[in-house]
Structure formats: structure tokens, C-alpha cells
Amino acid sequence: MGGPGEPPEGTPDGAPGGADDEYRSVVFDESFVRAARLQEFSAQERMADHAPAVRSRPPLRRGLPRQALFLVLLIALAFGTAIYMGVRHPYQTSRATSQPTEPLRMTVVPLAPHGKVPGATVPAELFAHSPAAPYRVGAEGIPLPASRRTANFSDSQVVSALTTAKDYIVRSSLYPEVVTGRQVRPVRVLLAPDQLAQFDESFARPAADGLHAPTGWLIRFDPSDTELADRGIRVRGTLHAVEADASTLEVTADHTFVYALRPADAGPGAKASLFTVRRELRFRFDRDDLRLHQAHLALSSVQAGPLSCTEDSTNHLRPLLAGQTAEQGGPAGTNPFAGGVTPALCGTLADEAQPRV
């Protein structure tokens, strides 16, 4: 770069050089002149009336370098392509165009025992002598099945549906804070937004109308009456996913849960008893549900015992504990460890479903 008196492109060819040249500061080449912001009018132009001696020149236009312009165009093209693919993706369906959401339909059937409820001070002894002996503990009893893509859903989407269904079952049947009736939020956060109003209404105003029973959404006991004698809840069951239609995956869950219970605040020396719940759930997932890890619960069927048929099982399950008997039972014995027809209002808990101690 030249000194203070040098033109922008250095000393012009043929001009005298040397630092001591007294005329060096007043010698300008063509590039210096072109770069000047002021330009003197010609003699003919100055002859016009009131013409100023000089005029301002417009600033030189400096365009973007070709490389920068090419980069901007490339980024714009990539961004536009991403937006187009997001709008036109074959697996994406707007919830606004899907079918209207149906409410959860639920049934809760109590199973009354024939005689006194068996009990033992050690819960492990009860489990060892019951049909739940081979069952696994907690979420390990709910393994995911082998999954395959369907005509309109990929492998990963099928796995997402099964995983979300399992998470709902674990939170609504195995979380101690949920089972003991102290929380509902772990279950609520997994539901699709269009079911939250029905869920909240069920807990605000429980009703045995097949739509608003809290025990249709989750398993819970009244903490003022009952507590867990063993936090290791035994589970066995199945999950199965199918494509209901081009925009919906359906997951069916059928599980049996066995809880060791004792009276609230009775202490570890009190006798425990087993309580069995057969729970069949049907979930539906559209692509928004799969993406957001949320579930739409369509059907809930629960058989639970030992319970008294005279007790209201809408808000809480109120088990008959060790040594207690039911006031009345149903017409026939029902075994929740085996498949079969669900009794309409109340059933009798089969003797083979009870531990033999």
C-alpha cells in the first residue's frame, strides 16, 4: 500500500520516484482520478449559469463476488427443498384431516372371592404359591414384541407405537406414586391433547357411566385404606400392533398385574394379600402421535379382585385384604389369569386365582 500521497494503485509508470521528490504528492494516475468522490465540470459545462465548479460522483457499485452469490443461491435452494419435502412428505398427515376423536370407552368389573382372602406376613411367600410365581417384576414383564413395517408405516413408526403403549402401561399400572393414588400427571402427559378434557373430567367428577371412571385410565388404590406391601409388582402379558388404516396404527395390550397389599399404616408385621388386575387396552396412533410420543386410548377393560361387588370401584379400587370376605359375589367364578368373557357387572374370583397358603 502506498504512502499518504500515493495514488490507490501505487506510483504510475514513468513518474519520478524517490522519497525526496517534491512533486510526488501531486501526481495522480487514472485510477486515483476515477476513485475521487468529486469531479470538476468541464469548461463548457461551467459556462452555464449558476453551475458549480464540481459535482459529486455516485459511489462505485461493488457487487457480491461470484462465489458469495453462488453460496447464497445454494442455501436458498436447499432451504426451499427442505420446506417442500416437509409439506409433501408421504408419511405426514395433518391431524385436522383425520377422523374425529372418539372418547375412551371403559369397563371396570370387580371380582368377589368365595371365602376369606388368603394372607401371609411375607409377600414373597404369597407370590411363590400363586399363579403369578413365574411372572416377571415391573417393566421387565412387558417386553416389546418383534415388529415389522406395515403397508403405510415404517419399522421405526411401529416401534414408536409399541414403545409409547408400553410407557403408558408402565406409568398407569406400575408407578408407585400412581398406584397409591398420589399422582396422575405421569399418565396424563402421555395422552393426546384431544383426550385431556375427558381425562380431567374423570378425576374432577368421577362417574360410573363408562366414560369417566379414573380406574379406567389407570390402576390406583385409596392411600387411606391400602398400601403396597411389596413394590415389586408382578406382570405378564402381550402387545400387538396392526395397521387399522392408511393413517392409523392400533396397538392392543393384554396384561395381568399382581400386587401385594396390606392395610395402610399397619406396619411390616401385618399380613399381606395379593390383588390381581386383568387389564386390556387398545391404543390408536396417527403420525402426529408417533412423532410426539403420545397415545390415544380407545378402549379399557379391567377385571380386578378380590373386590366386593357392593364397593364403588369408579374412583379407587378398594381391595378386600387378608382375612376379609365379600358381602356378595357374582354368578360364576372368573379367573383373571386366563382369557374368557368379561362379566357384565360383577364376577366371582375363581379359587385357583388365589394363592394357596
Short mmCIF file of C-alpha atoms in Angstrom, two decimals:
data_model
loop_
_atom_site.label_atom_id
_atom_site.label_comp_id
_atom_site.label_asym_id
_atom_site.label_seq_id
_atom_site.Cartn_x
_atom_site.Cartn_y
_atom_site.Cartn_z
CA MET A 1 0.00 0.00 0.00
CA GLY A 2 1.33 3.43 -0.90
CA GLY A 3 2.10 6.26 1.45
CA PRO A 4 -0.12 9.20 2.28
CA GLY A 5 0.49 10.91 -1.04
CA GLU A 6 0.47 7.88 -3.30
CA PRO A 7 -2.40 7.06 -5.67
CA PRO A 8 -4.51 3.97 -4.82
CA GLU A 9 -2.59 1.71 -7.21
CA GLY A 10 0.90 2.93 -6.42
CA THR A 11 3.32 5.13 -8.36
CA PRO A 12 2.35 5.43 -12.05
CA ASP A 13 4.72 4.15 -14.69
CA GLY A 14 7.19 6.77 -15.78
CA ALA A 15 6.55 9.07 -12.87
CA PRO A 16 9.61 10.22 -10.96
CA GLY A 17 10.26 8.14 -7.87
CA GLY A 18 12.17 8.62 -4.72
CA ALA A 19 11.06 9.70 -1.30
CA ASP A 20 12.53 13.21 -1.78
CA ASP A 21 10.60 14.01 -4.95
CA GLU A 22 8.84 17.28 -4.09
CA TYR A 23 6.13 16.73 -6.73
CA ARG A 24 5.31 13.19 -5.76
CA SER A 25 2.24 14.21 -3.66
CA VAL A 26 0.57 15.99 -6.59
CA VAL A 27 0.98 13.31 -9.27
CA PHE A 28 -2.22 11.29 -9.79
CA ASP A 29 -2.81 8.41 -12.12
CA GLU A 30 -6.08 7.48 -13.85
CA SER A 31 -7.24 5.08 -11.12
CA PHE A 32 -6.88 7.75 -8.47
CA VAL A 33 -8.94 10.14 -10.53
CA ARG A 34 -11.71 7.57 -11.12
CA ALA A 35 -11.89 6.90 -7.37
CA ALA A 36 -12.45 10.56 -6.46
CA ARG A 37 -15.85 11.45 -4.98
CA LEU A 38 -15.79 14.96 -6.52
CA GLN A 39 -15.35 15.69 -10.23
CA GLU A 40 -14.68 19.07 -11.79
CA PHE A 41 -17.07 20.18 -14.55
CA SER A 42 -15.60 20.85 -17.94
CA ALA A 43 -15.12 24.44 -19.17
CA GLN A 44 -18.19 24.18 -21.41
CA GLU A 45 -20.27 22.88 -18.51
CA ARG A 46 -19.08 25.72 -16.27
CA MET A 47 -20.22 28.31 -18.84
CA ALA A 48 -23.84 27.52 -17.91
CA ASP A 49 -25.45 29.93 -15.41
CA HIS A 50 -25.00 29.10 -11.71
CA ALA A 51 -23.17 25.87 -12.49
CA PRO A 52 -20.99 24.79 -9.59
CA ALA A 53 -17.35 24.11 -10.20
CA VAL A 54 -17.54 20.49 -9.14
CA ARG A 55 -20.16 17.74 -8.91
CA SER A 56 -20.44 14.69 -6.69
CA ARG A 57 -19.97 11.34 -8.37
CA PRO A 58 -22.18 8.42 -7.45
CA PRO A 59 -20.40 5.78 -5.36
CA LEU A 60 -18.95 2.91 -7.27
CA ARG A 61 -21.18 -0.15 -7.31
CA ARG A 62 -19.47 -3.05 -5.73
CA GLY A 63 -21.38 -6.28 -6.41
CA LEU A 64 -21.09 -9.51 -4.44
CA PRO A 65 -18.29 -11.79 -5.51
CA ARG A 66 -19.44 -14.64 -7.69
CA GLN A 67 -18.57 -17.21 -5.01
CA ALA A 68 -20.69 -15.43 -2.40
CA LEU A 69 -23.62 -15.07 -4.80
CA PHE A 70 -23.41 -18.76 -5.67
CA LEU A 71 -23.37 -19.70 -1.96
CA VAL A 72 -26.47 -17.59 -1.25
CA LEU A 73 -28.34 -19.21 -4.13
CA LEU A 74 -27.30 -22.69 -2.96
CA ILE A 75 -28.54 -22.05 0.62
CA ALA A 76 -31.86 -20.68 -0.67
CA LEU A 77 -32.31 -23.73 -2.90
CA ALA A 78 -31.59 -26.16 -0.03
CA PHE A 79 -33.96 -24.32 2.31
CA GLY A 80 -36.76 -24.33 -0.27
CA THR A 81 -36.24 -28.05 -0.92
CA ALA A 82 -36.45 -28.83 2.82
CA ILE A 83 -39.72 -26.92 3.14
CA TYR A 84 -41.18 -28.66 0.10
CA MET A 85 -40.22 -32.10 1.35
CA GLY A 86 -41.68 -31.34 4.79
CA VAL A 87 -45.00 -30.34 3.24
CA ARG A 88 -45.13 -33.17 0.72
CA HIS A 89 -43.69 -35.99 2.86
CA PRO A 90 -45.69 -39.17 2.12
CA TYR A 91 -45.80 -40.18 5.82
CA GLN A 92 -47.12 -36.84 7.08
CA THR A 93 -50.83 -36.35 7.68
CA SER A 94 -52.45 -33.32 9.23
CA ARG A 95 -54.50 -34.01 12.37
CA ALA A 96 -57.07 -31.60 11.00
CA THR A 97 -57.86 -34.02 8.17
CA SER A 98 -58.01 -37.12 10.36
CA GLN A 99 -61.20 -38.63 11.69
CA PRO A 100 -62.86 -37.02 14.74
CA THR A 101 -61.53 -38.31 18.04
CA GLU A 102 -63.71 -40.83 19.84
CA PRO A 103 -63.82 -40.83 23.67
CA LEU A 104 -62.33 -43.63 25.71
CA ARG A 105 -64.83 -46.41 26.43
CA MET A 106 -64.15 -48.24 29.69
CA THR A 107 -65.44 -51.05 31.89
CA VAL A 108 -64.31 -51.94 35.41
CA VAL A 109 -65.57 -55.29 36.71
CA PRO A 110 -64.99 -56.33 40.36
CA LEU A 111 -64.29 -59.99 41.15
CA ALA A 112 -65.51 -61.13 44.58
CA PRO A 113 -63.88 -64.08 46.40
CA HIS A 114 -65.80 -67.14 47.68
CA GLY A 115 -64.36 -67.02 51.19
CA LYS A 116 -61.68 -65.29 53.21
CA VAL A 117 -58.79 -63.65 51.37
CA PRO A 118 -55.54 -65.59 51.96
CA GLY A 119 -52.72 -63.71 53.67
CA ALA A 120 -49.10 -64.04 54.82
CA THR A 121 -46.61 -61.78 56.56
CA VAL A 122 -44.04 -62.34 53.79
CA PRO A 123 -45.30 -61.22 50.36
CA ALA A 124 -42.76 -63.42 48.56
CA GLU A 125 -44.48 -66.46 50.07
CA LEU A 126 -47.79 -65.38 48.56
CA PHE A 127 -46.27 -64.88 45.11
CA ALA A 128 -44.50 -68.25 45.25
CA HIS A 129 -47.79 -70.08 45.86
CA SER A 130 -49.89 -68.20 43.30
CA PRO A 131 -50.25 -68.32 39.51
CA ALA A 132 -48.02 -65.22 39.47
CA ALA A 133 -44.95 -67.22 40.55
CA PRO A 134 -43.38 -67.23 37.04
CA TYR A 135 -44.26 -63.60 36.34
CA ARG A 136 -41.51 -61.01 35.96
CA VAL A 137 -41.22 -57.88 38.10
CA GLY A 138 -42.14 -54.44 36.84
CA ALA A 139 -41.49 -53.26 33.29
CA GLU A 140 -39.47 -56.41 32.56
CA GLY A 141 -42.81 -58.21 32.38
CA ILE A 142 -43.85 -56.04 29.41
CA PRO A 143 -41.33 -56.90 26.66
CA LEU A 144 -41.71 -55.37 23.22
CA PRO A 145 -42.60 -57.89 20.52
CA ALA A 146 -40.71 -58.24 17.26
CA SER A 147 -42.06 -55.54 14.97
CA ARG A 148 -42.33 -55.22 11.22
CA ARG A 149 -43.28 -52.38 8.93
CA THR A 150 -46.78 -52.25 7.53
CA ALA A 151 -48.04 -51.07 4.16
CA ASN A 152 -48.08 -47.41 5.26
CA PHE A 153 -45.87 -47.31 8.37
CA SER A 154 -42.14 -47.88 8.70
CA ASP A 155 -40.37 -50.16 11.18
CA SER A 156 -39.42 -47.20 13.35
CA GLN A 157 -43.02 -45.96 13.45
CA VAL A 158 -44.31 -49.36 14.55
CA VAL A 159 -41.63 -49.49 17.26
CA SER A 160 -42.60 -45.97 18.36
CA ALA A 161 -46.25 -47.03 18.75
CA LEU A 162 -45.33 -50.12 20.79
CA THR A 163 -42.90 -48.15 22.96
CA THR A 164 -45.45 -45.42 23.71
CA ALA A 165 -48.09 -48.02 24.58
CA LYS A 166 -45.65 -49.76 26.92
CA ASP A 167 -44.74 -46.44 28.58
CA TYR A 168 -48.42 -45.76 29.20
CA ILE A 169 -48.96 -49.21 30.72
CA VAL A 170 -45.90 -48.87 32.96
CA ARG A 171 -46.87 -45.42 34.20
CA SER A 172 -50.54 -46.24 34.73
CA SER A 173 -50.04 -49.68 36.36
CA LEU A 174 -46.56 -49.84 37.90
CA TYR A 175 -45.54 -46.38 39.11
CA PRO A 176 -45.88 -46.48 42.93
CA GLU A 177 -46.96 -42.82 43.12
CA VAL A 178 -49.76 -43.52 40.63
CA VAL A 179 -50.82 -46.90 42.03
CA THR A 180 -51.05 -45.48 45.55
CA GLY A 181 -53.36 -42.71 44.35
CA ARG A 182 -50.99 -39.79 44.90
CA GLN A 183 -50.33 -38.66 41.32
CA VAL A 184 -51.93 -38.78 37.88
CA ARG A 185 -49.60 -36.48 35.91
CA PRO A 186 -47.16 -39.23 34.77
CA VAL A 187 -50.12 -40.77 32.90
CA ARG A 188 -51.71 -37.54 31.72
CA VAL A 189 -48.60 -36.28 29.90
CA LEU A 190 -48.67 -39.31 27.59
CA LEU A 191 -52.20 -38.71 26.32
CA ALA A 192 -53.04 -36.94 23.07
CA PRO A 193 -54.31 -33.38 23.68
CA ASP A 194 -57.79 -34.23 22.38
CA GLN A 195 -58.29 -36.68 25.29
CA LEU A 196 -57.17 -34.41 28.11
CA ALA A 197 -60.62 -32.92 28.67
CA GLN A 198 -62.17 -36.37 29.20
CA PHE A 199 -59.25 -37.39 31.45
CA ASP A 200 -59.54 -34.26 33.61
CA GLU A 201 -63.32 -34.60 33.82
CA SER A 202 -62.93 -38.21 35.02
CA PHE A 203 -60.84 -37.15 38.01
CA ALA A 204 -62.77 -33.97 38.77
CA ARG A 205 -66.19 -35.66 38.65
CA PRO A 206 -65.87 -39.49 38.60
CA ALA A 207 -68.92 -41.33 37.25
CA ALA A 208 -69.78 -44.95 36.52
CA ASP A 209 -71.00 -44.07 33.03
CA GLY A 210 -68.43 -45.96 31.00
CA LEU A 211 -66.62 -42.71 30.17
CA HIS A 212 -65.41 -41.04 33.37
CA ALA A 213 -64.02 -43.66 35.76
CA PRO A 214 -60.45 -42.88 36.92
CA THR A 215 -59.84 -46.64 37.27
CA GLY A 216 -60.46 -46.92 33.54
CA TRP A 217 -57.44 -44.71 32.87
CA LEU A 218 -55.09 -46.13 35.50
CA ILE A 219 -54.79 -48.54 38.43
CA ARG A 220 -54.95 -46.87 41.80
CA PHE A 221 -55.84 -47.67 45.41
CA ASP A 222 -57.10 -45.37 48.13
CA PRO A 223 -53.99 -44.45 50.17
CA SER A 224 -56.11 -44.02 53.30
CA ASP A 225 -57.07 -47.73 53.15
CA THR A 226 -54.33 -49.61 51.33
CA GLU A 227 -50.58 -49.55 50.76
CA LEU A 228 -48.09 -51.65 48.83
CA ALA A 229 -46.55 -54.45 50.88
CA ASP A 230 -44.04 -55.10 48.09
CA ARG A 231 -43.07 -52.58 45.41
CA GLY A 232 -42.16 -55.42 43.07
CA ILE A 233 -45.40 -55.73 41.07
CA ARG A 234 -45.61 -58.94 39.01
CA VAL A 235 -46.64 -58.66 35.34
CA ARG A 236 -47.25 -60.85 32.31
CA GLY A 237 -48.93 -60.05 29.01
CA THR A 238 -48.68 -59.20 25.34
CA LEU A 239 -48.53 -56.25 22.97
CA HIS A 240 -49.63 -56.44 19.36
CA ALA A 241 -49.54 -53.75 16.63
CA VAL A 242 -51.57 -53.69 13.40
CA GLU A 243 -52.39 -51.09 10.78
CA ALA A 244 -56.00 -50.01 11.27
CA ASP A 245 -56.00 -47.86 8.12
CA ALA A 246 -53.58 -45.86 5.99
CA SER A 247 -53.25 -43.16 8.67
CA THR A 248 -53.63 -45.14 11.93
CA LEU A 249 -51.69 -47.77 13.84
CA GLU A 250 -53.52 -49.75 16.51
CA VAL A 251 -51.83 -51.43 19.48
CA THR A 252 -53.66 -53.98 21.63
CA ALA A 253 -52.35 -54.71 25.13
CA ASP A 254 -53.46 -57.56 27.38
CA HIS A 255 -51.68 -57.82 30.75
CA THR A 256 -52.24 -59.27 34.19
CA PHE A 257 -50.80 -57.43 37.18
CA VAL A 258 -50.45 -58.84 40.70
CA TYR A 259 -49.97 -56.50 43.67
CA ALA A 260 -49.04 -57.38 47.26
CA LEU A 261 -51.13 -55.16 49.55
CA ARG A 262 -51.74 -54.59 53.24
CA PRO A 263 -53.79 -52.13 55.32
CA ALA A 264 -52.49 -48.57 55.33
CA ASP A 265 -50.18 -47.75 58.26
CA ALA A 266 -50.37 -51.33 59.54
CA GLY A 267 -46.59 -51.79 59.60
CA PRO A 268 -44.41 -54.54 58.10
CA GLY A 269 -45.69 -57.17 60.54
CA ALA A 270 -49.22 -57.04 59.17
CA LYS A 271 -50.41 -59.77 56.85
CA ALA A 272 -50.29 -59.04 53.14
CA SER A 273 -52.60 -60.35 50.43
CA LEU A 274 -52.48 -60.45 46.65
CA PHE A 275 -54.64 -58.35 44.37
CA THR A 276 -54.94 -59.25 40.68
CA VAL A 277 -55.88 -56.97 37.78
CA ARG A 278 -56.50 -58.19 34.24
CA ARG A 279 -56.23 -55.14 32.00
CA GLU A 280 -56.95 -54.98 28.29
CA LEU A 281 -56.20 -51.70 26.49
CA ARG A 282 -56.49 -50.59 22.89
CA PHE A 283 -54.43 -47.65 21.62
CA ARG A 284 -54.63 -45.72 18.37
CA PHE A 285 -51.78 -43.67 16.90
CA ASP A 286 -51.74 -41.29 13.98
CA ARG A 287 -48.48 -39.86 12.65
CA ASP A 288 -48.63 -36.82 14.91
CA ASP A 289 -48.97 -39.13 17.93
CA LEU A 290 -45.96 -41.17 16.81
CA ARG A 291 -43.86 -38.06 16.28
CA LEU A 292 -44.82 -36.51 19.64
CA HIS A 293 -44.68 -39.77 21.66
CA GLN A 294 -48.30 -39.55 22.78
CA ALA A 295 -51.16 -42.05 22.84
CA HIS A 296 -54.87 -42.08 22.14
CA LEU A 297 -56.54 -44.63 24.43
CA ALA A 298 -59.63 -46.01 22.69
CA LEU A 299 -60.75 -48.90 24.93
CA SER A 300 -60.08 -50.00 28.52
CA SER A 301 -61.40 -53.20 30.08
CA VAL A 302 -60.48 -54.09 33.68
CA GLN A 303 -61.26 -57.14 35.82
CA ALA A 304 -59.93 -56.87 39.37
CA GLY A 305 -60.17 -58.80 42.60
CA PRO A 306 -60.62 -59.65 45.34
CA LEU A 307 -63.20 -56.86 45.50
CA SER A 308 -66.66 -56.63 46.95
CA CYS A 309 -69.39 -56.12 44.39
CA THR A 310 -71.03 -53.61 46.70
CA GLU A 311 -67.99 -51.33 46.74
CA ASP A 312 -67.75 -48.50 44.22
CA SER A 313 -64.67 -49.11 42.06
CA THR A 314 -65.09 -45.99 39.93
CA ASN A 315 -62.62 -43.65 41.62
CA HIS A 316 -60.37 -46.10 43.52
CA LEU A 317 -60.03 -49.84 43.68
CA ARG A 318 -60.80 -50.91 47.27
CA PRO A 319 -59.39 -54.43 47.65
CA LEU A 320 -60.51 -56.96 50.21
CA LEU A 321 -57.39 -57.59 52.27
CA ALA A 322 -56.10 -60.63 54.16
CA GLY A 323 -58.84 -62.32 56.21
CA GLN A 324 -61.71 -60.29 54.76
CA THR A 325 -64.71 -61.70 52.92
CA ALA A 326 -67.03 -60.29 50.29
CA GLU A 327 -70.65 -59.47 51.11
CA GLN A 328 -71.79 -60.99 47.86
CA GLY A 329 -70.37 -62.37 44.66
CA GLY A 330 -71.32 -62.92 41.09
CA PRO A 331 -72.95 -65.93 39.46
CA ALA A 332 -69.79 -67.71 38.29
CA GLY A 333 -66.09 -67.88 39.00
CA THR A 334 -63.80 -65.71 36.82
CA ASN A 335 -60.06 -66.30 36.60
CA PRO A 336 -58.17 -63.10 35.59
CA PHE A 337 -55.09 -65.23 34.83
CA ALA A 338 -56.96 -66.86 31.94
CA GLY A 339 -58.82 -65.50 28.96
CA GLY A 340 -62.58 -65.53 28.73
CA VAL A 341 -65.69 -63.43 28.54
CA THR A 342 -65.74 -60.36 30.77
CA PRO A 343 -68.65 -60.47 33.24
CA ALA A 344 -71.19 -57.70 32.81
CA LEU A 345 -71.30 -56.09 36.27
CA CYS A 346 -69.59 -58.27 38.86
CA GLY A 347 -67.93 -61.66 38.87
CA THR A 348 -66.65 -64.20 41.35
CA LEU A 349 -62.92 -64.59 41.74
CA ALA A 350 -62.05 -68.21 40.96
CA ASP A 351 -60.38 -70.16 43.75
CA GLU A 352 -57.46 -71.12 41.51
CA ALA A 353 -56.65 -67.42 41.10
CA GLN A 354 -55.88 -67.10 44.83
CA PRO A 355 -52.57 -68.10 46.45
CA ARG A 356 -52.63 -71.40 48.33
CA VAL A 357 -51.05 -70.69 51.70
#
